[in-house]
Amino acid sequence: MFVRTQRLTLRPGWPEDAPALARAIDHEAVVRNLSRVPWPYGIEAAETFLAHWTETRFLVFEHQAGAVSLVGCVGIDAVGSEAQELGYWFTPSAWGKGYATEAARGVLAAARAAGVRRVTSGHFVDNPASGRVLHKLGFRPTGRIDPVWSKGRGCEVACARFERTLDSDACSPRPQPESRLAA
């Protein structure tokens, strides 16, 4: 499945994306805010990640001045029988442009169309920018702060937990009119 928004294309990861993926994520400022990503992040890690791709995970490409470049990854992975976990990262050159919110809205709309009704997420407490993205997406704090192992940091980090229901009118994703889903 592909998801297209006003400025972004979200698509599955392919083996040939490994070099671009390794370049995009190989920043300590990115990896330190993720739980399952090693630091440093090399081509081997990118190849392994792409070899275990899921249908609900997308590479994010920006369209700018006629060029298309990999700027991040967003996806929803199963965590137990009742919830799905939203996760995302973006390369530093894409920060502050609203891409995380735009891409995650597209993924949440696709998840809702696929019948997903409950999504959880979290952010390390020392990464408040990610918390702002979750608030914009309609996630509500659960009040829990859990210790989560960060492979990149090599230690546990406090993680604020959030959740949302996709079938609720109060917090349904509001894709921009130009957003569309393509199979």
Coordinates of N, CA, C and O in Angstrom, one line a residue:
M1 N 0.8 -1.2 0.0 CA 0.0 0.0 0.0 C 0.9 1.2 0.0 O 1.9 1.3 0.6
F2 N 0.4 2.2 -0.7 CA 1.1 3.5 -0.7 C 0.1 4.5 -0.1 O -1.1 4.4 -0.3
V3 N 0.6 5.6 0.5 CA -0.2 6.7 1.1 C 0.5 7.9 0.5 O 1.7 8.1 0.6
R4 N -0.3 8.8 0.0 CA 0.2 10.0 -0.6 C -0.5 11.2 0.1 O -1.7 11.2 0.3
T5 N 0.3 12.1 0.6 CA -0.2 13.3 1.2 C 0.2 14.5 0.4 O 0.9 14.3 -0.7
Q6 N -0.1 15.7 0.8 CA 0.3 16.9 0.0 C 1.7 17.0 -0.3 O 2.1 17.3 -1.5
R7 N 2.6 16.7 0.6 CA 4.1 16.8 0.4 C 4.9 15.6 0.5 O 6.1 15.6 0.2
L8 N 4.2 14.5 0.8 CA 4.9 13.2 1.1 C 4.3 12.0 0.3 O 3.1 12.0 0.1
T9 N 5.2 11.0 0.1 CA 4.8 9.7 -0.4 C 5.3 8.7 0.6 O 6.4 8.7 1.0
L10 N 4.4 7.9 1.1 CA 4.7 6.8 2.1 C 4.5 5.5 1.3 O 3.5 5.3 0.7
R11 N 5.6 4.7 1.4 CA 5.5 3.4 0.6 C 6.3 2.4 1.4 O 7.1 2.7 2.3
P12 N 6.1 1.1 1.0 CA 6.9 0.0 1.6 C 8.4 0.2 1.4 O 8.8 0.9 0.4
G13 N 9.2 -0.3 2.3 CA 10.6 -0.3 2.1 C 11.1 -1.5 1.2 O 10.5 -2.6 1.4
W14 N 12.0 -1.3 0.3 CA 12.5 -2.3 -0.6 C 14.0 -2.5 -0.3 O 14.7 -1.5 0.2
P15 N 14.6 -3.6 -0.6 CA 16.0 -3.9 -0.4 C 16.9 -2.8 -0.9 O 17.9 -2.4 -0.3
E16 N 16.6 -2.2 -2.1 CA 17.4 -1.2 -2.7 C 17.4 0.1 -2.0 O 18.2 1.0 -2.3
D17 N 16.5 0.3 -1.0 CA 16.4 1.5 -0.1 C 17.5 1.5 1.0 O 17.6 2.5 1.7
A18 N 18.2 0.4 1.2 CA 19.1 0.3 2.3 C 20.1 1.4 2.4 O 20.3 2.0 3.5
P19 N 20.8 1.8 1.3 CA 21.8 2.9 1.5 C 21.1 4.2 1.9 O 21.6 4.9 2.8
A20 N 20.0 4.6 1.3 CA 19.3 5.8 1.6 C 18.8 5.8 3.1 O 18.8 6.8 3.8
L21 N 18.2 4.6 3.5 CA 17.8 4.4 4.8 C 18.9 4.6 5.8 O 18.7 5.3 6.8
A22 N 20.0 4.0 5.6 CA 21.2 4.1 6.5 C 21.6 5.6 6.6 O 21.9 6.0 7.7
R23 N 21.6 6.3 5.5 CA 22.0 7.7 5.5 C 21.0 8.5 6.3 O 21.4 9.4 7.1
A24 N 19.7 8.3 6.1 CA 18.7 9.1 6.7 C 18.6 8.9 8.2 O 18.4 9.9 9.0
I25 N 18.8 7.7 8.7 CA 18.7 7.5 10.2 C 20.0 7.6 11.0 O 20.0 7.7 12.2
D26 N 21.1 7.5 10.3 CA 22.4 7.5 11.0 C 22.8 8.8 11.6 O 23.8 9.4 11.1
H27 N 22.0 9.3 12.5 CA 22.3 10.5 13.3 C 22.0 10.2 14.7 O 20.9 9.7 15.1
E28 N 22.9 10.4 15.6 CA 22.7 10.1 17.0 C 21.5 10.8 17.6 O 20.8 10.2 18.4
A29 N 21.2 12.0 17.1 CA 20.0 12.7 17.6 C 18.7 12.0 17.2 O 17.7 12.1 17.9
V30 N 18.7 11.2 16.2 CA 17.5 10.4 15.8 C 17.5 9.1 16.6 O 16.5 8.8 17.2
V31 N 18.6 8.4 16.5 CA 18.6 7.0 17.1 C 18.4 7.1 18.6 O 17.8 6.2 19.2
R32 N 18.9 8.1 19.3 CA 18.7 8.2 20.8 C 17.2 8.2 21.2 O 16.9 8.0 22.3
N33 N 16.3 8.6 20.3 CA 14.9 8.7 20.6 C 14.1 7.5 20.2 O 12.9 7.5 20.2
L34 N 14.8 6.4 19.8 CA 14.2 5.2 19.3 C 14.6 4.0 20.3 O 15.7 4.0 20.8
S35 N 13.7 3.1 20.4 CA 14.0 2.0 21.3 C 14.7 0.8 20.7 O 15.5 0.2 21.3
R36 N 14.5 0.5 19.4 CA 15.0 -0.7 18.8 C 16.1 -0.5 17.8 O 16.5 -1.4 17.1
V37 N 16.6 0.7 17.7 CA 17.6 1.0 16.7 C 19.0 1.1 17.3 O 19.2 1.8 18.3
P38 N 20.0 0.4 16.7 CA 21.3 0.5 17.2 C 22.1 1.7 16.8 O 21.7 2.4 15.8
W39 N 23.1 2.1 17.6 CA 23.9 3.2 17.3 C 25.4 2.7 17.3 O 25.8 2.1 18.3
P40 N 26.2 2.9 16.3 CA 25.8 3.6 15.0 C 24.9 2.7 14.2 O 24.9 1.5 14.4
Y41 N 24.3 3.3 13.2 CA 23.4 2.6 12.3 C 24.0 2.5 10.9 O 24.2 3.5 10.3
G42 N 24.3 1.3 10.5 CA 25.0 1.1 9.3 C 24.1 0.4 8.2 O 23.0 0.1 8.5
I43 N 24.7 0.1 7.1 CA 24.0 -0.5 6.0 C 23.5 -1.9 6.4 O 22.4 -2.3 6.0
E44 N 24.2 -2.6 7.2 CA 23.7 -4.0 7.6 C 22.4 -3.9 8.4 O 21.5 -4.7 8.3
A45 N 22.4 -2.9 9.3 CA 21.1 -2.7 10.1 C 20.0 -2.3 9.2 O 18.8 -2.8 9.4
A46 N 20.2 -1.5 8.2 CA 19.2 -1.1 7.2 C 18.7 -2.3 6.4 O 17.5 -2.5 6.3
E47 N 19.6 -3.1 6.0 CA 19.3 -4.3 5.3 C 18.4 -5.3 6.1 O 17.4 -5.9 5.6
T48 N 18.8 -5.5 7.4 CA 18.0 -6.3 8.3 C 16.6 -5.8 8.5 O 15.6 -6.5 8.5
F49 N 16.5 -4.5 8.7 CA 15.2 -3.8 9.0 C 14.3 -4.0 7.7 O 13.2 -4.4 7.9
L50 N 14.9 -3.8 6.6 CA 14.1 -3.9 5.3 C 13.7 -5.4 5.1 O 12.6 -5.6 4.5
A51 N 14.5 -6.3 5.5 CA 14.2 -7.7 5.3 C 13.0 -8.2 6.2 O 12.4 -9.2 5.9
H52 N 12.7 -7.5 7.2 CA 11.6 -7.8 8.1 C 10.5 -6.8 8.0 O 9.9 -6.4 9.0
W53 N 10.2 -6.3 6.8 CA 9.2 -5.3 6.6 C 7.8 -5.8 6.9 O 7.5 -7.0 6.7
T54 N 6.9 -4.9 7.4 CA 5.5 -5.3 7.6 C 4.6 -4.4 6.7 O 5.1 -3.4 6.3
E55 N 3.4 -4.8 6.5 CA 2.5 -4.1 5.7 C 2.0 -2.8 6.2 O 1.5 -1.9 5.5
T56 N 2.2 -2.6 7.5 CA 1.8 -1.3 8.1 C 2.9 -0.4 8.5 O 2.8 0.5 9.3
R57 N 4.0 -0.5 7.8 CA 5.2 0.3 8.0 C 5.5 1.0 6.6 O 5.4 0.3 5.6
F58 N 5.9 2.2 6.7 CA 6.2 3.0 5.5 C 7.4 3.8 5.6 O 7.7 4.5 6.6
L59 N 8.2 3.8 4.5 CA 9.3 4.8 4.4 C 8.6 6.1 3.9 O 7.6 6.1 3.1
V60 N 9.1 7.3 4.3 CA 8.5 8.6 4.0 C 9.5 9.3 3.1 O 10.7 9.5 3.4
F61 N 9.0 9.8 1.9 CA 9.7 10.5 1.0 C 9.1 11.9 0.8 O 7.9 12.0 0.6
E62 N 10.0 12.9 0.8 CA 9.5 14.3 0.6 C 9.7 14.6 -0.9 O 10.6 14.1 -1.6
H63 N 8.8 15.5 -1.4 CA 8.9 16.0 -2.8 C 9.3 17.4 -2.7 O 8.5 18.2 -2.2
Q64 N 10.4 17.8 -3.2 CA 10.9 19.2 -3.1 C 11.7 19.5 -4.3 O 12.7 18.9 -4.6
A65 N 11.3 20.6 -5.0 CA 12.0 21.1 -6.1 C 12.3 20.0 -7.2 O 13.4 19.9 -7.7
G66 N 11.3 19.1 -7.4 CA 11.4 18.1 -8.4 C 12.2 16.9 -7.9 O 12.3 15.9 -8.6
A67 N 12.8 16.9 -6.7 CA 13.5 15.8 -6.2 C 12.7 15.0 -5.1 O 11.8 15.6 -4.5
V68 N 12.9 13.7 -5.0 CA 12.3 12.9 -4.0 C 13.4 12.3 -3.1 O 14.3 11.7 -3.6
S69 N 13.3 12.5 -1.8 CA 14.3 12.0 -0.9 C 13.7 11.4 0.3 O 12.6 11.8 0.8
L70 N 14.3 10.3 0.8 CA 13.9 9.6 2.0 C 14.2 10.5 3.2 O 15.3 10.9 3.4
V71 N 13.1 10.8 4.0 CA 13.3 11.6 5.2 C 12.8 11.0 6.5 O 13.0 11.5 7.5
G72 N 12.3 9.7 6.4 CA 11.9 9.1 7.6 C 11.1 7.8 7.4 O 11.1 7.2 6.3
C73 N 10.5 7.4 8.5 CA 9.8 6.1 8.5 C 8.6 6.3 9.5 O 8.8 6.9 10.6
V74 N 7.5 5.7 9.2 CA 6.3 5.8 10.1 C 5.6 4.4 10.0 O 5.6 3.9 8.9
G75 N 5.0 3.9 11.1 CA 4.3 2.7 11.0 C 3.5 2.4 12.2 O 3.7 3.0 13.2
I76 N 2.7 1.3 12.1 CA 1.9 0.8 13.2 C 2.2 -0.7 13.3 O 2.1 -1.4 12.3
D77 N 2.7 -1.1 14.4 CA 3.0 -2.5 14.7 C 2.1 -3.0 15.8 O 1.7 -2.3 16.7
A78 N 1.8 -4.3 15.7 CA 0.9 -5.0 16.7 C 1.7 -5.1 18.0 O 2.8 -5.4 18.0
V79 N 0.9 -4.8 19.1 CA 1.5 -5.0 20.4 C 0.4 -5.7 21.2 O -0.5 -5.0 21.9
G80 N 0.3 -7.0 21.2 CA -0.8 -7.7 21.8 C -1.9 -7.8 20.9 O -1.9 -7.5 19.7
S81 N -3.0 -8.3 21.5 CA -4.2 -8.6 20.7 C -5.2 -7.4 20.5 O -6.0 -7.4 19.6
E82 N -5.1 -6.4 21.3 CA -6.0 -5.3 21.2 C -5.5 -4.0 20.8 O -6.3 -3.1 20.5
A83 N -4.2 -3.8 20.7 CA -3.7 -2.5 20.4 C -2.6 -2.6 19.3 O -2.0 -3.6 19.0
Q84 N -2.4 -1.5 18.6 CA -1.4 -1.2 17.6 C -0.5 -0.1 18.1 O -1.0 0.9 18.7
E85 N 0.8 -0.1 17.9 CA 1.7 0.9 18.4 C 2.2 1.8 17.2 O 2.8 1.2 16.2
L86 N 1.9 3.1 17.3 CA 2.4 4.0 16.3 C 3.9 4.4 16.6 O 4.2 4.7 17.8
G87 N 4.7 4.3 15.6 CA 6.1 4.8 15.8 C 6.6 5.5 14.6 O 6.0 5.3 13.5
Y88 N 7.6 6.4 14.7 CA 8.0 7.2 13.6 C 9.4 7.8 14.0 O 9.8 7.9 15.1
W89 N 10.1 8.1 12.9 CA 11.4 8.9 13.1 C 11.6 9.7 11.8 O 11.1 9.3 10.7
F90 N 12.3 10.8 11.9 CA 12.6 11.6 10.7 C 14.0 12.1 10.9 O 14.5 12.4 11.9
T91 N 14.7 12.2 9.7 CA 16.0 12.7 9.7 C 16.1 14.2 10.1 O 15.1 14.9 9.9
P92 N 17.1 14.7 10.7 CA 17.1 16.1 11.2 C 16.8 17.1 10.2 O 16.1 18.1 10.5
S93 N 17.1 17.0 8.9 CA 16.8 18.0 7.9 C 15.3 18.1 7.7 O 14.8 19.1 7.1
A94 N 14.5 17.1 8.1 CA 13.0 17.1 8.0 C 12.3 17.6 9.3 O 11.1 17.8 9.3
W95 N 13.1 17.9 10.3 CA 12.5 18.3 11.6 C 11.9 19.7 11.4 O 12.4 20.6 10.7
G96 N 10.8 20.0 12.1 CA 10.2 21.3 12.2 C 9.3 21.6 10.9 O 8.9 22.8 10.8
K97 N 9.1 20.7 10.1 CA 8.3 20.9 8.8 C 6.9 20.4 8.9 O 6.2 20.5 7.9
G98 N 6.6 19.7 10.0 CA 5.3 19.1 10.1 C 5.1 17.7 9.4 O 4.0 17.2 9.3
Y99 N 6.3 17.2 9.0 CA 6.2 15.9 8.3 C 5.7 14.8 9.2 O 5.0 13.9 8.7
A100 N 6.2 14.7 10.4 CA 5.8 13.6 11.3 C 4.3 13.6 11.5 O 3.6 12.5 11.4
T101 N 3.7 14.8 11.7 CA 2.2 14.8 11.8 C 1.5 14.5 10.5 O 0.6 13.7 10.5
E102 N 2.0 15.0 9.4 CA 1.4 14.7 8.1 C 1.4 13.2 7.8 O 0.5 12.6 7.4
A103 N 2.6 12.6 7.9 CA 2.8 11.2 7.6 C 2.0 10.3 8.5 O 1.3 9.4 8.1
A104 N 2.0 10.6 9.8 CA 1.3 9.8 10.8 C -0.2 9.9 10.6 O -0.9 8.9 10.7
R105 N -0.7 11.1 10.2 CA -2.2 11.2 9.9 C -2.5 10.3 8.7 O -3.6 9.6 8.7
G106 N -1.7 10.2 7.7 CA -1.9 9.3 6.6 C -1.9 7.9 7.0 O -2.8 7.1 6.6
V107 N -1.0 7.5 7.9 CA -1.0 6.1 8.3 C -2.2 5.8 9.2 O -2.7 4.7 9.2
L108 N -2.6 6.7 10.1 CA -3.7 6.5 10.9 C -5.0 6.3 10.1 O -5.9 5.5 10.4
A109 N -5.1 7.1 9.0 CA -6.3 7.0 8.2 C -6.3 5.6 7.5 O -7.3 5.0 7.4
A110 N -5.1 5.1 7.1 CA -5.0 3.8 6.4 C -5.4 2.7 7.5 O -6.1 1.8 7.2
A111 N -4.9 2.9 8.7 CA -5.2 1.9 9.8 C -6.7 1.9 10.1 O -7.2 0.8 10.2
R112 N -7.2 3.1 10.1 CA -8.7 3.1 10.4 C -9.5 2.4 9.3 O -10.4 1.7 9.6
A113 N -9.1 2.7 8.0 CA -9.8 2.0 6.9 C -9.6 0.5 7.0 O -10.4 -0.2 6.5
A114 N -8.5 0.0 7.5 CA -8.2 -1.4 7.7 C -8.8 -2.0 8.9 O -8.7 -3.2 9.1
G115 N -9.6 -1.2 9.7 CA -10.3 -1.8 10.8 C -9.6 -1.6 12.2 O -10.1 -2.1 13.2
V116 N -8.5 -1.0 12.2 CA -7.8 -0.8 13.5 C -8.6 0.3 14.3 O -9.0 1.3 13.7
R117 N -8.8 0.0 15.5 CA -9.6 0.9 16.3 C -8.9 1.5 17.5 O -9.2 2.6 18.0
R118 N -7.8 0.9 18.0 CA -7.1 1.4 19.1 C -5.6 1.5 18.8 O -5.0 0.5 18.4
V119 N -5.0 2.6 19.0 CA -3.6 2.8 18.8 C -2.9 3.4 20.0 O -3.5 4.3 20.6
T120 N -1.8 2.9 20.3 CA -1.0 3.4 21.4 C 0.3 4.0 20.8 O 0.7 3.8 19.7
S121 N 1.0 4.8 21.6 CA 2.3 5.3 21.3 C 3.0 5.9 22.5 O 2.4 5.8 23.6
G122 N 4.2 6.4 22.3 CA 4.9 6.9 23.5 C 6.1 7.7 23.0 O 6.4 7.7 21.8
H123 N 6.6 8.5 23.9 CA 7.8 9.2 23.5 C 8.7 9.3 24.8 O 8.2 9.3 25.9
F124 N 10.0 9.3 24.6 CA 10.9 9.4 25.7 C 10.7 10.8 26.3 O 10.5 11.8 25.5
V125 N 10.7 11.0 27.6 CA 10.3 12.2 28.2 C 11.3 13.3 27.9 O 10.9 14.5 28.0
D126 N 12.5 13.0 27.5 CA 13.4 14.0 27.1 C 13.3 14.4 25.6 O 14.2 15.1 25.0
N127 N 12.2 14.0 24.9 CA 11.9 14.3 23.5 C 10.5 14.9 23.4 O 9.6 14.3 22.9
P128 N 10.3 16.1 24.0 CA 9.0 16.7 24.0 C 8.4 17.0 22.6 O 7.2 17.0 22.5
A129 N 9.3 17.1 21.6 CA 8.8 17.4 20.3 C 7.9 16.2 19.8 O 6.8 16.4 19.2
S130 N 8.3 15.0 20.1 CA 7.5 13.8 19.7 C 6.1 13.9 20.5 O 5.1 13.5 19.9
G131 N 6.1 14.3 21.7 CA 4.9 14.4 22.5 C 4.0 15.4 21.8 O 2.7 15.2 21.8
R132 N 4.5 16.5 21.3 CA 3.7 17.5 20.6 C 3.0 16.9 19.3 O 1.9 17.2 19.0
V133 N 3.8 16.1 18.6 CA 3.2 15.4 17.4 C 2.0 14.5 17.9 O 1.0 14.6 17.3
L134 N 2.2 13.8 18.9 CA 1.1 12.9 19.4 C -0.1 13.7 19.8 O -1.2 13.3 19.5
H135 N 0.1 14.8 20.5 CA -1.1 15.6 20.8 C -1.8 16.1 19.6 O -3.0 16.1 19.5
K136 N -1.0 16.6 18.6 CA -1.7 17.1 17.3 C -2.5 16.0 16.6 O -3.4 16.3 15.9
L137 N -2.0 14.7 16.8 CA -2.7 13.6 16.2 C -3.9 13.1 17.0 O -4.6 12.2 16.6
G138 N -4.2 13.7 18.1 CA -5.4 13.3 18.9 C -5.1 12.3 19.9 O -6.0 11.8 20.5
F139 N -3.8 11.9 20.2 CA -3.5 11.0 21.3 C -3.7 11.7 22.6 O -3.4 12.9 22.7
R140 N -4.1 10.9 23.6 CA -4.3 11.4 24.9 C -3.3 10.7 25.9 O -3.1 9.5 25.7
P141 N -2.7 11.4 26.8 CA -1.8 10.8 27.8 C -2.5 9.7 28.6 O -3.7 10.0 29.0
T142 N -1.9 8.6 28.9 CA -2.5 7.6 29.8 C -2.2 7.9 31.2 O -2.8 7.3 32.1
G143 N -1.2 8.7 31.5 CA -0.7 9.0 32.8 C 0.4 8.1 33.2 O 1.0 8.2 34.3
R144 N 0.8 7.1 32.4 CA 1.8 6.2 32.7 C 3.2 6.7 32.1 O 3.2 7.2 31.0
I145 N 4.2 6.5 32.9 CA 5.6 6.7 32.4 C 6.3 5.4 32.7 O 6.4 5.0 33.8
D146 N 6.7 4.7 31.6 CA 7.3 3.3 31.7 C 8.7 3.4 31.3 O 9.1 4.1 30.4
P147 N 9.6 2.6 32.0 CA 10.9 2.5 31.5 C 11.0 1.6 30.3 O 10.4 0.6 30.2
V148 N 11.7 2.1 29.2 CA 11.8 1.4 28.0 C 13.3 1.4 27.6 O 14.0 2.4 27.7
W149 N 13.7 0.2 27.2 CA 15.1 0.0 26.8 C 15.4 0.7 25.5 O 14.6 0.5 24.5
S150 N 16.4 1.5 25.4 CA 16.8 2.2 24.2 C 18.1 1.5 23.7 O 19.1 1.6 24.4
K151 N 18.0 0.8 22.6 CA 19.2 0.1 22.1 C 20.3 1.1 21.7 O 21.5 0.8 21.9
G152 N 19.9 2.2 21.2 CA 20.9 3.2 20.8 C 21.6 3.9 21.9 O 22.8 4.2 21.9
R153 N 20.9 4.1 23.0 CA 21.5 4.7 24.2 C 22.2 3.6 25.1 O 23.0 3.9 25.9
G154 N 21.7 2.4 25.0 CA 22.2 1.3 25.8 C 21.8 1.4 27.3 O 22.4 0.9 28.2
C155 N 20.5 1.9 27.5 CA 20.0 2.0 28.8 C 18.5 2.2 28.8 O 17.9 2.4 27.7
E156 N 17.8 2.1 29.9 CA 16.4 2.3 30.0 C 16.2 3.8 30.0 O 17.0 4.6 30.6
V157 N 15.1 4.2 29.4 CA 14.7 5.7 29.3 C 13.2 5.8 29.7 O 12.4 4.9 29.3
A158 N 12.9 6.8 30.4 CA 11.5 7.0 30.8 C 10.7 7.4 29.6 O 11.0 8.3 28.8
C159 N 9.5 6.7 29.4 CA 8.7 6.9 28.2 C 7.3 7.2 28.6 O 6.6 6.4 29.3
A160 N 6.8 8.4 28.2 CA 5.4 8.8 28.5 C 4.5 8.0 27.5 O 4.7 8.0 26.3
R161 N 3.4 7.4 28.0 CA 2.5 6.6 27.1 C 1.3 7.4 26.8 O 0.7 8.1 27.6
F162 N 0.8 7.1 25.5 CA -0.4 7.8 25.0 C -1.3 6.7 24.3 O -0.8 5.6 23.9
E163 N -2.5 7.1 24.1 CA -3.4 6.2 23.3 C -4.5 7.0 22.6 O -4.7 8.2 23.0
R164 N -5.1 6.4 21.7 CA -6.3 7.0 21.0 C -7.1 5.9 20.3 O -6.7 4.9 20.0
T165 N -8.4 6.3 20.1 CA -9.3 5.4 19.5 C -9.6 6.0 18.1 O -9.9 7.2 18.0
L166 N -9.5 5.2 17.1 CA -9.7 5.7 15.7 C -11.1 5.9 15.3 O -11.4 6.6 14.3
D167 N -12.0 5.2 16.0 CA -13.4 5.3 15.5 C -14.2 6.4 16.3 O -15.3 6.6 16.1
S168 N -13.5 7.1 17.1 CA -14.1 8.2 17.9 C -14.1 9.5 17.1 O -13.0 9.9 16.6
D169 N -15.2 10.2 16.9 CA -15.2 11.4 16.2 C -14.4 12.5 16.9 O -13.8 13.3 16.2
A170 N -14.2 12.4 18.2 CA -13.5 13.4 18.9 C -12.0 13.4 18.6 O -11.3 14.4 18.7
C171 N -11.5 12.2 18.2 CA -10.1 12.2 17.9 C -9.7 11.4 16.6 O -8.7 10.8 16.5
S172 N -10.6 11.4 15.6 CA -10.4 10.7 14.4 C -9.3 11.5 13.6 O -9.3 12.8 13.7
P173 N -8.5 10.9 12.8 CA -7.5 11.6 12.0 C -8.2 12.5 11.0 O -9.3 12.2 10.5
R174 N -7.7 13.7 10.8 CA -8.2 14.6 9.9 C -7.3 14.8 8.7 O -6.5 15.8 8.7
P175 N -7.3 13.8 7.8 CA -6.4 14.0 6.6 C -6.7 15.2 5.8 O -7.9 15.6 5.8
Q176 N -5.7 15.8 5.3 CA -5.9 17.0 4.5 C -6.7 16.6 3.2 O -6.6 15.4 2.8
P177 N -7.5 17.5 2.6 CA -8.3 17.1 1.5 C -7.5 16.5 0.3 O -8.0 15.6 -0.4
E178 N -6.3 16.8 0.2 CA -5.5 16.3 -0.9 C -4.9 14.9 -0.6 O -4.3 14.3 -1.4
S179 N -5.1 14.4 0.6 CA -4.6 13.1 1.0 C -5.4 12.0 0.4 O -6.6 12.2 0.3
R180 N -4.8 11.0 -0.1 CA -5.5 9.9 -0.7 C -4.8 8.6 -0.4 O -3.5 8.6 -0.3
L181 N -5.5 7.5 -0.4 CA -4.9 6.2 -0.2 C -4.8 5.5 -1.5 O -5.8 5.6 -2.3
A182 N -3.8 4.7 -1.7 CA -3.7 3.9 -3.0 C -3.3 2.5 -2.6 O -2.4 2.4 -1.8
A183 N -3.9 1.5 -3.2 CA -3.5 0.1 -2.9 C -2.4 -0.3 -3.9 O -2.2 0.2 -5.0

